[in-house]
Structures are given as C-alpha cells and as structure tokens.
PDB file of C-alpha atoms in Angstrom:
ATOM      1  CA  ARG A   1       3.581 -80.275  51.993  1.00  0.00           C
ATOM      2  CA  ASP A   2       4.502 -76.709  51.160  1.00  0.00           C
ATOM      3  CA  VAL A   3       1.415 -76.335  48.962  1.00  0.00           C
ATOM      4  CA  ASP A   4      -0.864 -77.783  51.630  1.00  0.00           C
ATOM      5  CA  ALA A   5       0.602 -75.488  54.266  1.00  0.00           C
ATOM      6  CA  SER A   6       0.130 -72.482  51.999  1.00  0.00           C
ATOM      7  CA  ILE A   7      -3.515 -73.408  51.349  1.00  0.00           C
ATOM      8  CA  ASP A   8      -4.146 -73.815  55.080  1.00  0.00           C
ATOM      9  CA  ARG A   9      -2.718 -70.369  55.830  1.00  0.00           C
ATOM     10  CA  ALA A  10      -4.689 -68.842  52.968  1.00  0.00           C
ATOM     11  CA  LEU A  11      -7.980 -70.315  54.182  1.00  0.00           C
ATOM     12  CA  GLU A  12      -7.300 -69.186  57.748  1.00  0.00           C
ATOM     13  CA  TRP A  13      -6.754 -65.666  56.475  1.00  0.00           C
ATOM     14  CA  LEU A  14      -9.868 -65.865  54.305  1.00  0.00           C
ATOM     15  CA  ALA A  15     -11.929 -67.039  57.274  1.00  0.00           C
ATOM     16  CA  SER A  16     -10.701 -64.076  59.296  1.00  0.00           C
ATOM     17  CA  GLN A  17     -12.153 -61.682  56.718  1.00  0.00           C
ATOM     18  CA  GLN A  18     -15.738 -62.947  56.945  1.00  0.00           C
ATOM     19  CA  GLN A  19     -18.258 -60.450  58.271  1.00  0.00           C
ATOM     20  CA  LEU A  20     -20.859 -61.196  60.954  1.00  0.00           C
ATOM     21  CA  ASP A  21     -23.604 -61.546  58.325  1.00  0.00           C
ATOM     22  CA  GLY A  22     -21.616 -64.247  56.505  1.00  0.00           C
ATOM     23  CA  SER A  23     -20.386 -61.987  53.699  1.00  0.00           C
ATOM     24  CA  TYR A  24     -16.874 -61.198  52.517  1.00  0.00           C
ATOM     25  CA  PRO A  25     -15.913 -57.556  51.919  1.00  0.00           C
ATOM     26  CA  THR A  26     -16.666 -56.115  48.504  1.00  0.00           C
ATOM     27  CA  VAL A  27     -18.760 -53.401  46.890  1.00  0.00           C
ATOM     28  CA  ASP A  28     -22.501 -53.902  47.299  1.00  0.00           C
ATOM     29  CA  LEU A  29     -22.949 -54.845  43.648  1.00  0.00           C
ATOM     30  CA  GLY A  30     -20.563 -57.764  44.164  1.00  0.00           C
ATOM     31  CA  GLN A  31     -22.819 -59.606  46.592  1.00  0.00           C
ATOM     32  CA  PRO A  32     -23.318 -62.454  46.928  1.00  0.00           C
ATOM     33  CA  GLY A  33     -20.953 -63.367  44.083  1.00  0.00           C
ATOM     34  CA  VAL A  34     -17.723 -62.435  45.885  1.00  0.00           C
ATOM     35  CA  THR A  35     -18.854 -64.265  49.017  1.00  0.00           C
ATOM     36  CA  SER A  36     -19.619 -67.287  46.832  1.00  0.00           C
ATOM     37  CA  LEU A  37     -16.140 -67.232  45.296  1.00  0.00           C
ATOM     38  CA  CYS A  38     -14.655 -67.242  48.803  1.00  0.00           C
ATOM     39  CA  LEU A  39     -16.842 -70.196  49.777  1.00  0.00           C
ATOM     40  CA  LEU A  40     -15.661 -72.080  46.694  1.00  0.00           C
ATOM     41  CA  ALA A  41     -12.113 -71.839  48.042  1.00  0.00           C
ATOM     42  CA  PHE A  42     -13.149 -73.739  51.192  1.00  0.00           C
ATOM     43  CA  LEU A  43     -15.169 -76.280  49.222  1.00  0.00           C
ATOM     44  CA  ALA A  44     -12.285 -76.891  46.818  1.00  0.00           C
ATOM     45  CA  ASP A  45     -10.108 -77.933  49.755  1.00  0.00           C
ATOM     46  CA  GLY A  46     -12.682 -80.501  50.865  1.00  0.00           C
ATOM     47  CA  HIS A  47     -14.387 -78.546  53.641  1.00  0.00           C
ATOM     48  CA  ASN A  48     -18.157 -78.833  54.062  1.00  0.00           C
ATOM     49  CA  PRO A  49     -20.887 -76.936  55.922  1.00  0.00           C
ATOM     50  CA  GLN A  50     -21.568 -79.680  58.467  1.00  0.00           C
ATOM     51  CA  ASP A  51     -18.303 -79.959  60.360  1.00  0.00           C
ATOM     52  CA  GLY A  52     -14.613 -79.111  60.434  1.00  0.00           C
ATOM     53  CA  PRO A  53     -12.894 -75.834  61.238  1.00  0.00           C
ATOM     54  CA  PHE A  54     -14.810 -73.835  58.640  1.00  0.00           C
ATOM     55  CA  GLY A  55     -18.238 -75.489  58.717  1.00  0.00           C
ATOM     56  CA  THR A  56     -19.959 -72.671  60.598  1.00  0.00           C
ATOM     57  CA  ARG A  57     -18.429 -70.042  58.352  1.00  0.00           C
ATOM     58  CA  ILE A  58     -19.554 -71.867  55.226  1.00  0.00           C
ATOM     59  CA  LEU A  59     -23.089 -72.072  56.650  1.00  0.00           C
ATOM     60  CA  ARG A  60     -23.099 -68.333  57.303  1.00  0.00           C
ATOM     61  CA  GLY A  61     -22.108 -67.712  53.704  1.00  0.00           C
ATOM     62  CA  ILE A  62     -24.836 -70.048  52.455  1.00  0.00           C
ATOM     63  CA  ASP A  63     -27.406 -68.141  54.492  1.00  0.00           C
ATOM     64  CA  LEU A  64     -26.223 -64.890  52.895  1.00  0.00           C
ATOM     65  CA  ILE A  65     -26.688 -66.400  49.429  1.00  0.00           C
ATOM     66  CA  LEU A  66     -30.169 -67.649  50.267  1.00  0.00           C
ATOM     67  CA  ASP A  67     -31.138 -64.273  51.717  1.00  0.00           C
ATOM     68  CA  SER A  68     -29.965 -62.594  48.500  1.00  0.00           C
ATOM     69  CA  GLN A  69     -32.337 -64.458  46.192  1.00  0.00           C
ATOM     70  CA  MET A  70     -35.128 -62.397  44.678  1.00  0.00           C
ATOM     71  CA  PRO A  71     -38.710 -63.652  44.248  1.00  0.00           C
ATOM     72  CA  ASP A  72     -38.139 -64.332  40.534  1.00  0.00           C
ATOM     73  CA  GLY A  73     -35.189 -66.614  41.312  1.00  0.00           C
ATOM     74  CA  LEU A  74     -32.317 -64.229  40.571  1.00  0.00           C
ATOM     75  CA  ILE A  75     -29.566 -64.530  43.196  1.00  0.00           C
ATOM     76  CA  SER A  76     -28.299 -60.984  43.536  1.00  0.00           C
ATOM     77  CA  ARG A  77     -28.683 -58.045  45.871  1.00  0.00           C
ATOM     78  CA  TYR A  78     -29.376 -55.749  42.926  1.00  0.00           C
ATOM     79  CA  ALA A  79     -31.078 -56.052  39.561  1.00  0.00           C
ATOM     80  CA  PRO A  80     -31.374 -53.338  36.898  1.00  0.00           C
ATOM     81  CA  ARG A  81     -34.135 -50.878  37.717  1.00  0.00           C
ATOM     82  CA  ASN A  82     -34.627 -49.960  34.084  1.00  0.00           C
ATOM     83  CA  ARG A  83     -33.647 -52.898  31.930  1.00  0.00           C
ATOM     84  CA  ARG A  84     -34.743 -51.280  28.674  1.00  0.00           C
ATOM     85  CA  SER A  85     -32.275 -48.440  29.094  1.00  0.00           C
ATOM     86  CA  PRO A  86     -29.296 -49.899  30.953  1.00  0.00           C
ATOM     87  CA  GLN A  87     -27.271 -46.755  31.574  1.00  0.00           C
ATOM     88  CA  GLY A  88     -25.108 -45.738  34.525  1.00  0.00           C
ATOM     89  CA  GLU A  89     -25.996 -47.567  37.709  1.00  0.00           C
ATOM     90  CA  ALA A  90     -28.531 -49.756  35.948  1.00  0.00           C
ATOM     91  CA  ARG A  91     -25.831 -50.894  33.515  1.00  0.00           C
ATOM     92  CA  ARG A  92     -23.471 -51.813  36.367  1.00  0.00           C
ATOM     93  CA  GLN A  93     -26.270 -53.705  38.073  1.00  0.00           C
ATOM     94  CA  ALA A  94     -27.026 -55.559  34.851  1.00  0.00           C
ATOM     95  CA  LYS A  95     -23.403 -56.672  34.520  1.00  0.00           C
ATOM     96  CA  ALA A  96     -23.011 -57.767  38.139  1.00  0.00           C
ATOM     97  CA  ALA A  97     -26.370 -59.482  38.628  1.00  0.00           C
ATOM     98  CA  VAL A  98     -25.862 -62.373  36.228  1.00  0.00           C
ATOM     99  CA  TYR A  99     -22.393 -63.160  37.630  1.00  0.00           C
ATOM    100  CA  ASN A 100     -23.736 -63.027  41.189  1.00  0.00           C
ATOM    101  CA  HIS A 101     -26.482 -65.416  40.144  1.00  0.00           C
ATOM    102  CA  ALA A 102     -24.416 -68.036  38.330  1.00  0.00           C
ATOM    103  CA  ILE A 103     -21.515 -68.132  40.812  1.00  0.00           C
ATOM    104  CA  SER A 104     -23.855 -68.272  43.804  1.00  0.00           C
ATOM    105  CA  GLY A 105     -26.004 -70.921  42.144  1.00  0.00           C
ATOM    106  CA  LEU A 106     -22.859 -72.979  41.602  1.00  0.00           C
ATOM    107  CA  VAL A 107     -22.098 -72.819  45.339  1.00  0.00           C
ATOM    108  CA  LEU A 108     -25.623 -73.919  46.252  1.00  0.00           C
ATOM    109  CA  GLY A 109     -25.325 -76.858  43.894  1.00  0.00           C
ATOM    110  CA  GLU A 110     -21.984 -77.855  45.397  1.00  0.00           C
ATOM    111  CA  VAL A 111     -23.203 -77.772  49.014  1.00  0.00           C
ATOM    112  CA  TYR A 112     -26.620 -79.317  48.331  1.00  0.00           C
ATOM    113  CA  GLY A 113     -25.531 -82.846  49.183  1.00  0.00           C
ATOM    114  CA  THR A 114     -23.413 -81.972  52.229  1.00  0.00           C
ATOM    115  CA  ALA A 115     -25.479 -79.320  53.998  1.00  0.00           C
ATOM    116  CA  PRO A 116     -27.313 -80.172  57.242  1.00  0.00           C
ATOM    117  CA  SER A 117     -30.658 -81.899  56.727  1.00  0.00           C
ATOM    118  CA  GLU A 118     -32.597 -78.935  58.110  1.00  0.00           C
ATOM    119  CA  LYS A 119     -31.234 -76.831  55.222  1.00  0.00           C
ATOM    120  CA  HIS A 120     -32.227 -79.310  52.517  1.00  0.00           C
ATOM    121  CA  GLY A 121     -35.714 -77.968  51.848  1.00  0.00           C
ATOM    122  CA  GLU A 122     -34.575 -74.350  51.666  1.00  0.00           C
ATOM    123  CA  LEU A 123     -31.681 -75.207  49.375  1.00  0.00           C
ATOM    124  CA  HIS A 124     -33.906 -77.315  47.130  1.00  0.00           C
ATOM    125  CA  ALA A 125     -36.443 -74.520  46.692  1.00  0.00           C
ATOM    126  CA  ALA A 126     -33.724 -71.920  46.078  1.00  0.00           C
ATOM    127  CA  LEU A 127     -32.030 -74.074  43.446  1.00  0.00           C
ATOM    128  CA  GLU A 128     -35.332 -74.775  41.684  1.00  0.00           C
ATOM    129  CA  ARG A 129     -35.997 -71.036  41.421  1.00  0.00           C
ATOM    130  CA  ALA A 130     -32.430 -70.250  40.369  1.00  0.00           C
ATOM    131  CA  ILE A 131     -32.437 -72.921  37.664  1.00  0.00           C
ATOM    132  CA  ALA A 132     -35.755 -71.632  36.324  1.00  0.00           C
ATOM    133  CA  TRP A 133     -34.333 -68.102  36.132  1.00  0.00           C
ATOM    134  CA  THR A 134     -31.271 -69.289  34.215  1.00  0.00           C
ATOM    135  CA  LEU A 135     -33.390 -71.285  31.782  1.00  0.00           C
ATOM    136  CA  ARG A 136     -35.647 -68.284  31.153  1.00  0.00           C
ATOM    137  CA  ASP A 137     -32.654 -66.014  30.584  1.00  0.00           C
ATOM    138  CA  GLN A 138     -31.050 -68.206  27.920  1.00  0.00           C
ATOM    139  CA  LYS A 139     -31.064 -66.596  24.478  1.00  0.00           C
ATOM    140  CA  GLY A 140     -33.840 -68.122  22.415  1.00  0.00           C
ATOM    141  CA  SER A 141     -35.096 -68.082  18.854  1.00  0.00           C
ATOM    142  CA  ASP A 142     -35.754 -64.330  18.984  1.00  0.00           C
ATOM    143  CA  ALA A 143     -32.047 -63.582  19.533  1.00  0.00           C
ATOM    144  CA  ARG A 144     -29.429 -63.329  16.800  1.00  0.00           C
ATOM    145  CA  ALA A 145     -28.669 -66.756  15.388  1.00  0.00           C
ATOM    146  CA  ILE A 146     -25.002 -66.572  16.419  1.00  0.00           C
ATOM    147  CA  ASP A 147     -25.969 -65.866  20.058  1.00  0.00           C
ATOM    148  CA  ARG A 148     -28.746 -68.391  20.575  1.00  0.00           C
ATOM    149  CA  GLY A 149     -28.327 -70.826  23.426  1.00  0.00           C
ATOM    150  CA  ALA A 150     -26.083 -68.542  25.469  1.00  0.00           C
ATOM    151  CA  TRP A 151     -26.235 -65.821  28.112  1.00  0.00           C
ATOM    152  CA  ARG A 152     -24.853 -62.370  28.777  1.00  0.00           C
ATOM    153  CA  TYR A 153     -25.676 -59.435  31.014  1.00  0.00           C
ATOM    154  CA  TYR A 154     -29.095 -59.031  32.559  1.00  0.00           C
ATOM    155  CA  TYR A 155     -30.564 -56.897  29.792  1.00  0.00           C
ATOM    156  CA  THR A 156     -33.689 -57.123  27.744  1.00  0.00           C
ATOM    157  CA  LYS A 157     -33.832 -56.674  24.006  1.00  0.00           C
ATOM    158  CA  PRO A 158     -32.358 -55.159  21.916  1.00  0.00           C
ATOM    159  CA  ASN A 159     -29.392 -56.138  24.114  1.00  0.00           C
ATOM    160  CA  ASP A 160     -29.677 -59.741  23.021  1.00  0.00           C
ATOM    161  CA  ASP A 161     -26.040 -60.650  22.426  1.00  0.00           C
ATOM    162  CA  ALA A 162     -24.083 -63.237  24.420  1.00  0.00           C
ATOM    163  CA  ASP A 163     -20.550 -63.845  25.657  1.00  0.00           C
ATOM    164  CA  LEU A 164     -18.421 -66.815  26.640  1.00  0.00           C
ATOM    165  CA  SER A 165     -17.641 -65.628  30.178  1.00  0.00           C
ATOM    166  CA  VAL A 166     -21.238 -65.417  31.390  1.00  0.00           C
ATOM    167  CA  THR A 167     -22.165 -68.540  29.434  1.00  0.00           C
ATOM    168  CA  GLY A 168     -19.331 -70.489  31.058  1.00  0.00           C
ATOM    169  CA  TRP A 169     -20.483 -69.609  34.572  1.00  0.00           C
ATOM    170  CA  GLN A 170     -24.088 -70.471  33.763  1.00  0.00           C
ATOM    171  CA  LEU A 171     -23.045 -73.836  32.350  1.00  0.00           C
ATOM    172  CA  MET A 172     -20.996 -74.628  35.464  1.00  0.00           C
ATOM    173  CA  PHE A 173     -23.999 -73.760  37.617  1.00  0.00           C
ATOM    174  CA  LEU A 174     -26.313 -75.983  35.578  1.00  0.00           C
ATOM    175  CA  ARG A 175     -23.810 -78.860  35.626  1.00  0.00           C
ATOM    176  CA  SER A 176     -23.476 -78.581  39.401  1.00  0.00           C
ATOM    177  CA  ALA A 177     -27.263 -78.593  39.770  1.00  0.00           C
ATOM    178  CA  GLN A 178     -27.513 -81.625  37.496  1.00  0.00           C
ATOM    179  CA  ASN A 179     -24.864 -83.421  39.551  1.00  0.00           C
ATOM    180  CA  ALA A 180     -26.964 -82.650  42.640  1.00  0.00           C
ATOM    181  CA  GLY A 181     -29.948 -84.419  41.084  1.00  0.00           C
ATOM    182  CA  PHE A 182     -31.869 -81.569  39.489  1.00  0.00           C
ATOM    183  CA  THR A 183     -33.256 -81.995  35.976  1.00  0.00           C
ATOM    184  CA  ILE A 184     -31.663 -79.777  33.353  1.00  0.00           C
ATOM    185  CA  PRO A 185     -33.196 -79.923  29.846  1.00  0.00           C
ATOM    186  CA  GLU A 186     -30.845 -81.578  27.388  1.00  0.00           C
ATOM    187  CA  ALA A 187     -31.812 -79.032  24.728  1.00  0.00           C
ATOM    188  CA  THR A 188     -30.614 -76.215  26.997  1.00  0.00           C
ATOM    189  CA  VAL A 189     -27.178 -77.764  27.369  1.00  0.00           C
ATOM    190  CA  ASP A 190     -26.884 -78.693  23.690  1.00  0.00           C
ATOM    191  CA  ALA A 191     -27.723 -75.153  22.581  1.00  0.00           C
ATOM    192  CA  ALA A 192     -25.205 -73.665  25.008  1.00  0.00           C
ATOM    193  CA  ILE A 193     -22.456 -76.020  23.874  1.00  0.00           C
ATOM    194  CA  GLU A 194     -23.141 -75.109  20.261  1.00  0.00           C
ATOM    195  CA  TYR A 195     -22.679 -71.454  21.197  1.00  0.00           C
ATOM    196  CA  VAL A 196     -19.331 -72.289  22.809  1.00  0.00           C
ATOM    197  CA  ARG A 197     -18.264 -74.088  19.644  1.00  0.00           C
ATOM    198  CA  ARG A 198     -19.250 -71.102  17.524  1.00  0.00           C
ATOM    199  CA  ASN A 199     -16.831 -68.997  19.552  1.00  0.00           C
ATOM    200  CA  PHE A 200     -13.857 -71.108  18.526  1.00  0.00           C
ATOM    201  CA  ASN A 201     -11.503 -69.213  16.233  1.00  0.00           C
ATOM    202  CA  SER A 202      -9.859 -71.831  14.042  1.00  0.00           C
ATOM    203  CA  ARG A 203      -7.349 -69.349  12.638  1.00  0.00           C
ATOM    204  CA  ARG A 204      -5.900 -68.703  16.098  1.00  0.00           C
ATOM    205  CA  ASP A 205      -6.865 -71.975  17.784  1.00  0.00           C
ATOM    206  CA  THR A 206      -8.479 -70.062  20.645  1.00  0.00           C
ATOM    207  CA  PHE A 207     -11.933 -69.312  21.968  1.00  0.00           C
ATOM    208  CA  ARG A 208     -13.032 -65.704  21.703  1.00  0.00           C
ATOM    209  CA  TYR A 209     -14.972 -63.730  24.304  1.00  0.00           C
ATOM    210  CA  LYS A 210     -17.931 -63.119  22.017  1.00  0.00           C
ATOM    211  CA  ILE A 211     -18.924 -63.127  18.377  1.00  0.00           C
ATOM    212  CA  ASP A 212     -18.544 -59.529  17.278  1.00  0.00           C
ATOM    213  CA  ARG A 213     -21.529 -58.085  15.470  1.00  0.00           C
ATOM    214  CA  ARG A 214     -19.320 -55.505  13.775  1.00  0.00           C
ATOM    215  CA  LYS A 215     -18.104 -56.056  10.236  1.00  0.00           C
ATOM    216  CA  PRO A 216     -14.320 -56.412   9.800  1.00  0.00           C
ATOM    217  CA  ARG A 217     -12.517 -53.236   8.829  1.00  0.00           C
ATOM    218  CA  ILE A 218     -11.174 -52.928   5.297  1.00  0.00           C
ATOM    219  CA  ASN A 219      -7.544 -51.944   5.070  1.00  0.00           C
ATOM    220  CA  ARG A 220      -7.365 -49.319   2.335  1.00  0.00           C
ATOM    221  CA  GLY A 221      -3.710 -48.414   2.994  1.00  0.00           C
TER     222      GLY A 221
END
C-alpha cells in the first residue's frame, strides 16, 4: 500500500509538470526523449491514452512525439547539421538524437494498441518510418567487425563504432514494435544480440559499455 501510494503521488507531481504543448521540462536537445521517459512512467503503472486520470496528458505527450519526427523517420527535434565533422553543438546533437529516437519509438510502440482509433493511422505511419530509420542506422558490413549489428551516436563514418547503451534502447524499441505487430527482420535482431554477447567480459562477469578500439597498455614498471 505504501508503494502504491508513493507511485500515485509521484505521478500526480509528474502530471503537474507537463507543459501546454505536451512536453516535460528539459533542454531543447532532450526532446522528445525526456517527455517519452515521463510517459513511460504513466504507462508502467497501467495508465493508457484513452481514459483514466492521465489519459489526456498521455495523448498530449504522444502528439509532441509525433510532431518531433523528421521526414527521414528520425524522432528528434535536432539532428547533427554536419555529421562528417561532429564537433561542438553538432556533437551534442548527434549524441542526443539517437536516444530521443529510440526512447520515443519505444513509447509509440507501447501505446499503439491502446491509443484512440483516430490516432491509429498516424501512429502506424510514424512507427513504420521510425523502424526504417533504425534499421538503416544499424552498423553493417562496412563497420568494424566487433561493432557490426549495433548502434551508437548519430554519426557517419569514420565514426562507425557502437555501444551497449544505445544498442539496448534500440533493441527495446524494436521489440516493442514487434509486439505491436510490426515486422522486424530476424537478421537485424540476431546481429544485435551477437553484438551484446561480444560485450560480455568473462573475466569480470559483466557487460561492458563498448568494445574499446585501443590496445591494452603495457605495464613496464
């Protein structure tokens, strides 16, 4: 009972922070990812966009996500202006964009089956475009062998490495989309899982953030 009461108070507070446009306060580069994380809190407690005390607020957040999708399918308010030289602001945009995309795509997948019928077509089209973007962004045969099948920041080559954090979010998005009835290529999932396995460090029994391209230092002491 204490846990339930705490969750209820937390969600009431969270709802009170939502802006008129459906967003939750953060820096511009964090949209719509931060808003999506807030929506996940409501969804995790069983709330849906059709009814209940938070239904309207969830719908507002969904509209913000949909409005944030770019023509190429990327769900983010910003993308790197100069992807071949990701420095300064472009570098920050590159880091934020892929998280915004995967987390927001996950939310769309989770609400797809419970959203009002008039939203179904818009959600379907947005998810199709978002899935296509994620599939295109997966590291392919032209990447380093140790990074193939995974994802990282929104860079172009030679920034072709991958990491477990971005890959994990992309996999959760794809699984949610698959659960919602969208077709995800089996080869895409298999390659991503193999990347996850390659990140397992058997000496420490942990998963590492990424496979370091640097050679280990030699102790000459």
